[in-house]
Amino acid sequence: MKIDRRCFLSLVIGGAVGTTLTPVPWKLTDDIAIWSQNWPWTPVPEDGPSKFVKSVCTQCPGGCGITVRTIGDRAIKIEGQPDHPVNNGSLCPRAISATQHLYGPSRIQGPMKRAGERGQGKWEKISWDEAIKTVTEKLAELRTRGKPHTVACISDTDGNGSSYLMDRFLQAYGSPNFIRTPSSADAQELALYLSCGRQGTIGYDFRKADFILSFGCALMDGCDTAGQVMSAFGEQDKKTRLVQIEARLSDTAAKAAQWVPAKPGSETALALGLGHVIVRDGLYNKAFIDNHGFAFEDWQDDAGNTHPGYRSLVQDHSPDKVAKATGLSEKVIESLARSFARAHRPVAVSGLGSAAPDSLDQALAVFALNALAGNFQKPGGVFLIDEPDYLSWTEMKIDKTASAGNQHPRVDGAGSEKFAHTRYLPNRLPEAINSAKGDSPVQALLVAGGNPLYTLADPRAAQKAFEKIPFIVSFSTFIDETAEQADLLLPHPHFLESYQDVPTPRGMAHTVVSLARPVVKPQYDTRHMADVVIQIAKNLGGFIENAFPWKNYEDFLRKSLSDQWKTLEKKGFWSDSRSRDTSLDKIFRTSSQRFEFFPMSKFAAMNGNGNKKAGVEKIELPGNIDKLPLVLVPYTSMRISDGAVANTPFMTKTLDANVVLENDVFVEINPKTASEYGLSQGDKATVKTQAGRAEVRVNLFEGIMPGLVAMPAGLGRTGFSDYIAGKGANVYSLIAPAADPASGLNAAWGARAAIAKA
């Protein structure tokens, strides 16, 4: 399907005012007006003068600036902050309706300890003193027994101040097991490091690009990119061509200039096929390759061994071969390659906002297209954004116990000889625990953000692993799926009640640091997670206490940010123009000081001799194709929160009746495929995969390729409240992890499946 530019502009030209052009906020407003008359927990706004407070939404990694209208101590309305560089006033439904979670019944109202069996939902209120004492005593006991390395922490980020404090605490305590929850950006970050030698994120100058080639990114479907992308399109005054490669007609695909429905899982082959055409026809940027590229041609190492370069690699991906792999015609492949190469400011992007993870080779293959275009550090191109360094730290000393503990291998296998460059492997944690003989290798788990028992692939395996961990502490704000299985609940405040620094969001082309701040007084007896960690450190004493010289988290932020703190308080954000350095001379920090088409460090780590071809690892989905002939793929929606925190009740009310009807979730299936299984619109059916099964309804959809079944991510919650739980099924529970052999990351982009009429 092709959507012309007039149609495209009609949908996105209003990006500067965010979702104003969509029916979502208006339906939300309408629902709020109606439903607020019925739900007992819905606050009644006070009368009186109002004021506006600048802050930032932290419900996803998007980092959108917001302006909150308050009357008295009540938050009344949330809008996009017009001058915020990330979203420029754009905002998704999740942020607009955030007050529903602030005042809703999903909140944990104070510290509690488990009073029944795990998962029974029986809790006993305790004081903060008792809660912190309980954690301190448990950690002290493990340390006394010489087992500090058996403590692990799962966090939803490693980029802000509170996650730094938690990581610092583990190092001072003696554990290497700080683990970040998985995201679609994991493979991109690793690709950036291997090919450019930089730890950080890949930024895209969408505002000035004239050709955006998206390999399945949920640019306008997921909340974590929507504000940024819609803002960028709203600012454009030129003809920008967005091409969306995706097996399903998503909102992004519908708003693109061209939708390219390729088979899911074939993105790596397609990227290499485009590279084949660009190299074959000499359409690449020769100056960039000559001056800043490495291993474009075959090369020899110091021992005289010859290794294949990029030109040799893409020889195996001629259009006729790629056509068979992707289901596209050779003509389309040739045309895409030439259009990309001949654009003035093209960018190729993968991974942003997607519900399914990329493999490392897909990330490398797509990233290499940008190198062929030579569009690094240029307006309208790709920018390399270093990981946050805006916080200043005091040097830390550790004792012998901590030193010994930190030398133990990580429990998830990250950083091991096999996965030397991978920083976190949360998908391997359940297997590590479930396969261990004797006691669990994790004796105490701190869940400081994230909701792994919902978001990890195959949460049943994660649940089994959690049952073997003797002591689990949750810092969740809400009674989510992971908190339900904890022994101790230490509730973190809602983001409208507390300070939180927010680093540069993924995809941004320059550094932007924002500050979430208290907009209203805490509604309940909550305490900032970082404050709790600092107090536990002080209770443990010695070197651990000395590593935390701050009174609390706010004191840490004020002293660490120094002069920048005043800017953050006044504007809500600050930008760092140094990240837009356009010089290429010192950009690449690989051993060759160039962009490496053949990342030597990757293959040296894998094979020890660097003699392996790049970009050829194929991720096979588990399951017998004869018994499971279809493929289940997850998809994101701006109206469904697919991360750690569930929808607000009002967001769920905006879902169409062919997505969720009462408690039934619909799966999309092509009418042709449906007819083969005797399925009609609205039929109840059972979807079965190797990991599990789910009862669903059928939605016939011409916009999905035959042979596929698509299910929205973010439903099937068991936690939160009765207004949210029990609606639909969790698609992640149907997808078993598939380890990327190159990185160890989960790269399961779907699952082999079968469907039958119920």
CSV table of N, CA, C and O in Angstrom, one decimal, residues 264-350:
chain,number,residue,atom,x,y,z
A,264,PRO,N,9.0,-10.9,8.1
A,264,PRO,CA,9.7,-10.6,9.4
A,264,PRO,C,10.9,-11.5,9.5
A,264,PRO,O,10.8,-12.7,9.1
A,265,GLY,N,11.9,-11.0,10.1
A,265,GLY,CA,13.2,-11.8,10.3
A,265,GLY,C,14.1,-11.7,9.1
A,265,GLY,O,15.2,-12.3,9.2
A,266,SER,N,13.7,-11.0,8.0
A,266,SER,CA,14.5,-10.9,6.8
A,266,SER,C,15.2,-9.6,6.7
A,266,SER,O,15.8,-9.3,5.7
A,267,GLU,N,15.2,-8.8,7.8
A,267,GLU,CA,15.7,-7.4,7.7
A,267,GLU,C,17.2,-7.4,7.5
A,267,GLU,O,17.7,-6.5,6.8
A,268,THR,N,17.9,-8.3,8.1
A,268,THR,CA,19.4,-8.4,7.9
A,268,THR,C,19.7,-8.6,6.5
A,268,THR,O,20.5,-8.0,5.9
A,269,ALA,N,19.0,-9.6,5.9
A,269,ALA,CA,19.3,-9.9,4.5
A,269,ALA,C,19.0,-8.8,3.6
A,269,ALA,O,19.7,-8.5,2.6
A,270,LEU,N,17.9,-8.1,3.9
A,270,LEU,CA,17.5,-6.9,3.1
A,270,LEU,C,18.5,-5.8,3.2
A,270,LEU,O,18.9,-5.2,2.1
A,271,ALA,N,19.0,-5.5,4.4
A,271,ALA,CA,20.0,-4.5,4.5
A,271,ALA,C,21.2,-4.8,3.8
A,271,ALA,O,21.9,-3.9,3.1
A,272,LEU,N,21.6,-6.1,3.8
A,272,LEU,CA,22.8,-6.5,3.1
A,272,LEU,C,22.6,-6.5,1.6
A,272,LEU,O,23.5,-6.1,0.8
A,273,GLY,N,21.3,-6.8,1.2
A,273,GLY,CA,21.0,-6.7,-0.2
A,273,GLY,C,21.0,-5.3,-0.8
A,273,GLY,O,21.5,-5.0,-1.9
A,274,LEU,N,20.5,-4.3,0.0
A,274,LEU,CA,20.6,-2.9,-0.4
A,274,LEU,C,22.1,-2.5,-0.5
A,274,LEU,O,22.5,-1.8,-1.4
A,275,GLY,N,22.9,-3.0,0.5
A,275,GLY,CA,24.3,-2.7,0.4
A,275,GLY,C,25.0,-3.3,-0.9
A,275,GLY,O,25.9,-2.7,-1.5
A,276,HIS,N,24.5,-4.5,-1.3
A,276,HIS,CA,25.0,-5.1,-2.5
A,276,HIS,C,24.8,-4.2,-3.7
A,276,HIS,O,25.7,-3.9,-4.5
A,277,VAL,N,23.6,-3.6,-3.8
A,277,VAL,CA,23.3,-2.8,-5.0
A,277,VAL,C,24.1,-1.5,-4.9
A,277,VAL,O,24.7,-1.0,-5.9
A,278,ILE,N,24.2,-0.9,-3.7
A,278,ILE,CA,24.9,0.4,-3.6
A,278,ILE,C,26.4,0.2,-3.9
A,278,ILE,O,27.0,1.0,-4.6
A,279,VAL,N,27.0,-0.9,-3.5
A,279,VAL,CA,28.4,-1.2,-3.7
A,279,VAL,C,28.6,-1.5,-5.2
A,279,VAL,O,29.5,-1.0,-5.9
A,280,ARG,N,27.7,-2.4,-5.7
A,280,ARG,CA,27.8,-2.8,-7.1
A,280,ARG,C,27.8,-1.7,-8.1
A,280,ARG,O,28.6,-1.6,-9.0
A,281,ASP,N,26.9,-0.7,-7.8
A,281,ASP,CA,26.7,0.4,-8.7
A,281,ASP,C,27.6,1.6,-8.3
A,281,ASP,O,27.4,2.7,-8.9
A,282,GLY,N,28.4,1.4,-7.4
A,282,GLY,CA,29.3,2.5,-7.0
A,282,GLY,C,28.6,3.8,-6.4
A,282,GLY,O,29.1,4.9,-6.6
A,283,LEU,N,27.5,3.5,-5.7
A,283,LEU,CA,26.7,4.7,-5.2
A,283,LEU,C,27.1,5.1,-3.8
A,283,LEU,O,26.5,5.9,-3.2
A,284,TYR,N,28.1,4.5,-3.2
A,284,TYR,CA,28.5,4.8,-1.8
A,284,TYR,C,29.4,6.0,-1.8
A,284,TYR,O,29.9,6.4,-2.8
A,285,ASN,N,29.6,6.5,-0.6
A,285,ASN,CA,30.4,7.7,-0.4
A,285,ASN,C,31.9,7.3,-0.3
A,285,ASN,O,32.4,6.9,0.7
A,286,LYS,N,32.6,7.5,-1.4
A,286,LYS,CA,33.9,7.0,-1.6
A,286,LYS,C,34.9,7.7,-0.6
A,286,LYS,O,35.8,7.1,0.0
A,287,ALA,N,34.6,9.0,-0.5
A,287,ALA,CA,35.5,9.8,0.4
A,287,ALA,C,35.4,9.3,1.8
A,287,ALA,O,36.5,9.2,2.5
A,288,PHE,N,34.2,9.0,2.3
A,288,PHE,CA,34.1,8.6,3.7
A,288,PHE,C,34.7,7.2,3.8
A,288,PHE,O,35.5,6.9,4.8
A,289,ILE,N,34.5,6.3,2.9
A,289,ILE,CA,35.1,5.0,2.9
A,289,ILE,C,36.6,5.1,3.0
A,289,ILE,O,37.3,4.4,3.7
A,290,ASP,N,37.2,5.9,2.1
A,290,ASP,CA,38.6,6.0,2.0
A,290,ASP,C,39.3,6.6,3.2
A,290,ASP,O,40.3,6.1,3.7
A,291,ASN,N,38.6,7.6,3.8
A,291,ASN,CA,39.2,8.3,4.9
A,291,ASN,C,38.8,7.8,6.3
A,291,ASN,O,39.5,8.1,7.2
A,292,HIS,N,37.6,7.2,6.4
A,292,HIS,CA,37.1,6.9,7.7
A,292,HIS,C,36.6,5.4,7.8
A,292,HIS,O,36.0,5.1,8.9
A,293,GLY,N,36.7,4.6,6.8
A,293,GLY,CA,36.2,3.3,6.8
A,293,GLY,C,37.3,2.3,7.0
A,293,GLY,O,38.4,2.5,6.6
A,294,PHE,N,36.9,1.2,7.6
A,294,PHE,CA,37.9,0.0,7.8
A,294,PHE,C,37.2,-1.2,7.4
A,294,PHE,O,36.0,-1.5,7.7
A,295,ALA,N,37.9,-2.1,6.6
A,295,ALA,CA,37.4,-3.4,6.2
A,295,ALA,C,36.3,-3.3,5.2
A,295,ALA,O,35.4,-4.2,5.1
A,296,PHE,N,36.3,-2.2,4.4
A,296,PHE,CA,35.3,-2.2,3.3
A,296,PHE,C,35.8,-3.2,2.3
A,296,PHE,O,35.0,-3.9,1.7
A,297,GLU,N,37.1,-3.2,2.0
A,297,GLU,CA,37.7,-4.2,1.2
A,297,GLU,C,38.3,-5.4,2.0
A,297,GLU,O,38.4,-5.2,3.2
A,298,ASP,N,38.6,-6.5,1.4
A,298,ASP,CA,39.3,-7.6,2.2
A,298,ASP,C,40.6,-7.0,2.8
A,298,ASP,O,41.2,-6.2,2.2
A,299,TRP,N,40.9,-7.5,3.9
A,299,TRP,CA,42.1,-7.0,4.6
A,299,TRP,C,42.9,-8.1,5.3
A,299,TRP,O,42.4,-9.2,5.5
A,300,GLN,N,44.1,-7.8,5.6
A,300,GLN,CA,44.9,-8.8,6.3
A,300,GLN,C,45.3,-8.3,7.7
A,300,GLN,O,45.5,-7.1,7.9
A,301,ASP,N,45.3,-9.3,8.6
A,301,ASP,CA,45.7,-8.9,10.0
A,301,ASP,C,47.2,-9.0,10.1
A,301,ASP,O,48.0,-9.3,9.1
A,302,ASP,N,47.7,-8.7,11.3
A,302,ASP,CA,49.2,-8.7,11.5
A,302,ASP,C,49.8,-10.1,11.3
A,302,ASP,O,51.0,-10.2,11.0
A,303,ALA,N,49.0,-11.2,11.4
A,303,ALA,CA,49.6,-12.5,11.2
A,303,ALA,C,49.5,-12.9,9.7
A,303,ALA,O,49.9,-14.0,9.4
A,304,GLY,N,49.0,-12.0,8.9
A,304,GLY,CA,48.9,-12.4,7.5
A,304,GLY,C,47.7,-13.1,7.0
A,304,GLY,O,47.5,-13.5,5.9
A,305,ASN,N,46.7,-13.3,8.0
A,305,ASN,CA,45.4,-13.9,7.6
A,305,ASN,C,44.5,-12.9,6.9
A,305,ASN,O,44.4,-11.7,7.3
A,306,THR,N,43.9,-13.4,5.8
A,306,THR,CA,43.0,-12.5,5.0
A,306,THR,C,41.6,-12.7,5.5
A,306,THR,O,41.1,-13.8,5.8
A,307,HIS,N,40.9,-11.5,5.7
A,307,HIS,CA,39.6,-11.5,6.2
A,307,HIS,C,38.7,-10.8,5.1
A,307,HIS,O,39.1,-9.9,4.5
A,308,PRO,N,37.4,-11.3,5.0
A,308,PRO,CA,36.5,-10.7,4.1
A,308,PRO,C,36.1,-9.3,4.5
A,308,PRO,O,35.8,-9.1,5.7
A,309,GLY,N,36.1,-8.4,3.6
A,309,GLY,CA,35.5,-7.1,3.8
A,309,GLY,C,34.1,-7.0,3.5
A,309,GLY,O,33.4,-7.9,3.0
A,310,TYR,N,33.5,-5.8,3.6
A,310,TYR,CA,32.1,-5.6,3.4
A,310,TYR,C,31.7,-5.9,1.9
A,310,TYR,O,30.7,-6.5,1.7
A,311,ARG,N,32.6,-5.5,1.0
A,311,ARG,CA,32.3,-5.7,-0.4
A,311,ARG,C,32.1,-7.2,-0.7
A,311,ARG,O,31.2,-7.6,-1.4
A,312,SER,N,33.0,-8.0,-0.1
A,312,SER,CA,32.9,-9.5,-0.3
A,312,SER,C,31.6,-10.0,0.4
A,312,SER,O,30.9,-10.9,-0.1
A,313,LEU,N,31.3,-9.5,1.6
A,313,LEU,CA,30.2,-10.0,2.3
A,313,LEU,C,28.9,-9.8,1.5
A,313,LEU,O,28.0,-10.7,1.4
A,314,VAL,N,28.7,-8.6,1.0
A,314,VAL,CA,27.4,-8.3,0.3
A,314,VAL,C,27.3,-9.0,-1.1
A,314,VAL,O,26.2,-9.0,-1.7
A,315,GLN,N,28.4,-9.5,-1.5
A,315,GLN,CA,28.4,-10.3,-2.8
A,315,GLN,C,27.4,-11.5,-2.7
A,315,GLN,O,26.8,-11.9,-3.7
A,316,ASP,N,27.3,-12.0,-1.5
A,316,ASP,CA,26.4,-13.2,-1.3
A,316,ASP,C,24.9,-12.7,-1.2
A,316,ASP,O,24.1,-13.6,-1.0
A,317,HIS,N,24.7,-11.5,-1.3
A,317,HIS,CA,23.3,-11.0,-1.1
A,317,HIS,C,22.8,-10.2,-2.3
A,317,HIS,O,22.4,-9.0,-2.2
A,318,SER,N,22.8,-10.9,-3.4
A,318,SER,CA,22.4,-10.2,-4.7
A,318,SER,C,20.8,-10.1,-4.6
A,318,SER,O,20.2,-10.8,-3.8
A,319,PRO,N,20.3,-9.2,-5.4
A,319,PRO,CA,18.8,-9.0,-5.3
A,319,PRO,C,18.0,-10.2,-5.5
A,319,PRO,O,16.9,-10.4,-4.9
A,320,ASP,N,18.4,-11.1,-6.4
A,320,ASP,CA,17.6,-12.3,-6.6
A,320,ASP,C,17.6,-13.2,-5.4
A,320,ASP,O,16.5,-13.7,-5.0
A,321,LYS,N,18.7,-13.3,-4.7
A,321,LYS,CA,18.7,-14.1,-3.4
A,321,LYS,C,17.9,-13.4,-2.3
A,321,LYS,O,17.2,-14.0,-1.6
A,322,VAL,N,18.1,-12.1,-2.2
A,322,VAL,CA,17.4,-11.4,-1.2
A,322,VAL,C,15.9,-11.3,-1.5
A,322,VAL,O,15.1,-11.3,-0.5
A,323,ALA,N,15.5,-11.3,-2.7
A,323,ALA,CA,14.1,-11.4,-3.1
A,323,ALA,C,13.4,-12.6,-2.5
A,323,ALA,O,12.3,-12.6,-2.0
A,324,LYS,N,14.1,-13.7,-2.6
A,324,LYS,CA,13.6,-15.0,-2.1
A,324,LYS,C,13.5,-14.9,-0.5
A,324,LYS,O,12.5,-15.5,0.1
A,325,ALA,N,14.4,-14.3,0.1
A,325,ALA,CA,14.4,-14.3,1.6
A,325,ALA,C,13.4,-13.3,2.1
A,325,ALA,O,12.8,-13.6,3.2
A,326,THR,N,13.2,-12.2,1.4
A,326,THR,CA,12.3,-11.2,1.9
A,326,THR,C,10.9,-11.2,1.4
A,326,THR,O,10.0,-10.6,2.0
A,327,GLY,N,10.7,-11.9,0.2
A,327,GLY,CA,9.4,-11.8,-0.4
A,327,GLY,C,9.2,-10.6,-1.2
A,327,GLY,O,8.1,-10.4,-1.8
A,328,LEU,N,10.2,-9.7,-1.3
A,328,LEU,CA,10.1,-8.5,-2.2
A,328,LEU,C,10.6,-8.8,-3.6
A,328,LEU,O,11.3,-9.8,-3.8
A,329,SER,N,10.2,-8.0,-4.5
A,329,SER,CA,10.7,-8.2,-5.9
A,329,SER,C,12.1,-7.6,-6.0
A,329,SER,O,12.5,-6.7,-5.2
A,330,GLU,N,12.8,-8.1,-7.0
A,330,GLU,CA,14.2,-7.5,-7.2
A,330,GLU,C,14.1,-6.0,-7.6
A,330,GLU,O,14.9,-5.2,-7.2
A,331,LYS,N,13.0,-5.7,-8.3
A,331,LYS,CA,12.8,-4.3,-8.7
A,331,LYS,C,12.7,-3.4,-7.4
A,331,LYS,O,13.3,-2.3,-7.4
A,332,VAL,N,11.9,-3.8,-6.4
A,332,VAL,CA,11.8,-3.0,-5.2
A,332,VAL,C,13.1,-2.9,-4.5
A,332,VAL,O,13.5,-1.8,-4.0
A,333,ILE,N,13.8,-4.0,-4.4
A,333,ILE,CA,15.1,-3.9,-3.7
A,333,ILE,C,16.1,-3.0,-4.4
A,333,ILE,O,16.8,-2.1,-3.8
A,334,GLU,N,16.2,-3.1,-5.7
A,334,GLU,CA,17.0,-2.2,-6.5
A,334,GLU,C,16.6,-0.7,-6.3
A,334,GLU,O,17.5,0.2,-6.1
A,335,SER,N,15.3,-0.5,-6.4
A,335,SER,CA,14.8,0.9,-6.3
A,335,SER,C,15.1,1.5,-4.9
A,335,SER,O,15.5,2.6,-4.8
A,336,LEU,N,14.9,0.7,-3.9
A,336,LEU,CA,15.1,1.1,-2.5
A,336,LEU,C,16.6,1.5,-2.3
A,336,LEU,O,16.9,2.6,-1.7
A,337,ALA,N,17.5,0.7,-2.8
A,337,ALA,CA,18.9,1.0,-2.6
A,337,ALA,C,19.3,2.2,-3.3
A,337,ALA,O,20.0,3.1,-2.8
A,338,ARG,N,18.8,2.4,-4.5
A,338,ARG,CA,19.2,3.6,-5.3
A,338,ARG,C,18.6,4.9,-4.7
A,338,ARG,O,19.2,5.9,-4.6
A,339,SER,N,17.3,4.8,-4.2
A,339,SER,CA,16.7,5.9,-3.6
A,339,SER,C,17.4,6.4,-2.3
A,339,SER,O,17.6,7.5,-2.1
A,340,PHE,N,17.8,5.4,-1.6
A,340,PHE,CA,18.6,5.7,-0.3
A,340,PHE,C,19.9,6.3,-0.7
A,340,PHE,O,20.3,7.4,-0.1
A,341,ALA,N,20.6,5.7,-1.6
A,341,ALA,CA,22.0,6.2,-1.9
A,341,ALA,C,22.0,7.6,-2.5
A,341,ALA,O,22.9,8.3,-2.4
A,342,ARG,N,21.0,7.9,-3.3
A,342,ARG,CA,20.9,9.1,-4.0
A,342,ARG,C,20.3,10.3,-3.2
A,342,ARG,O,20.3,11.4,-3.7
A,343,ALA,N,19.7,9.9,-2.1
A,343,ALA,CA,19.2,11.0,-1.2
A,343,ALA,C,20.3,11.9,-0.7
A,343,ALA,O,21.4,11.5,-0.6
A,344,HIS,N,20.0,13.1,-0.5
A,344,HIS,CA,21.0,14.1,0.1
A,344,HIS,C,21.4,13.8,1.5
A,344,HIS,O,22.5,13.9,1.9
A,345,ARG,N,20.3,13.5,2.3
A,345,ARG,CA,20.5,13.3,3.8
A,345,ARG,C,19.7,12.1,4.2
A,345,ARG,O,18.7,12.2,4.9
A,346,PRO,N,20.2,10.9,3.8
A,346,PRO,CA,19.4,9.7,4.2
A,346,PRO,C,19.9,9.2,5.6
A,346,PRO,O,21.0,9.3,6.0
A,347,VAL,N,19.0,8.5,6.3
A,347,VAL,CA,19.3,7.8,7.5
A,347,VAL,C,18.6,6.4,7.4
A,347,VAL,O,17.5,6.3,7.0
A,348,ALA,N,19.3,5.4,7.8
A,348,ALA,CA,18.7,4.0,8.0
A,348,ALA,C,18.7,3.7,9.5
A,348,ALA,O,19.6,4.0,10.2
A,349,VAL,N,17.5,3.3,9.9
A,349,VAL,CA,17.3,3.1,11.4
A,349,VAL,C,16.6,1.8,11.7
A,349,VAL,O,15.8,1.4,10.9
A,350,SER,N,17.0,1.2,12.8
A,350,SER,CA,16.3,0.0,13.2
A,350,SER,C,16.3,0.0,14.7
A,350,SER,O,17.0,0.7,15.4
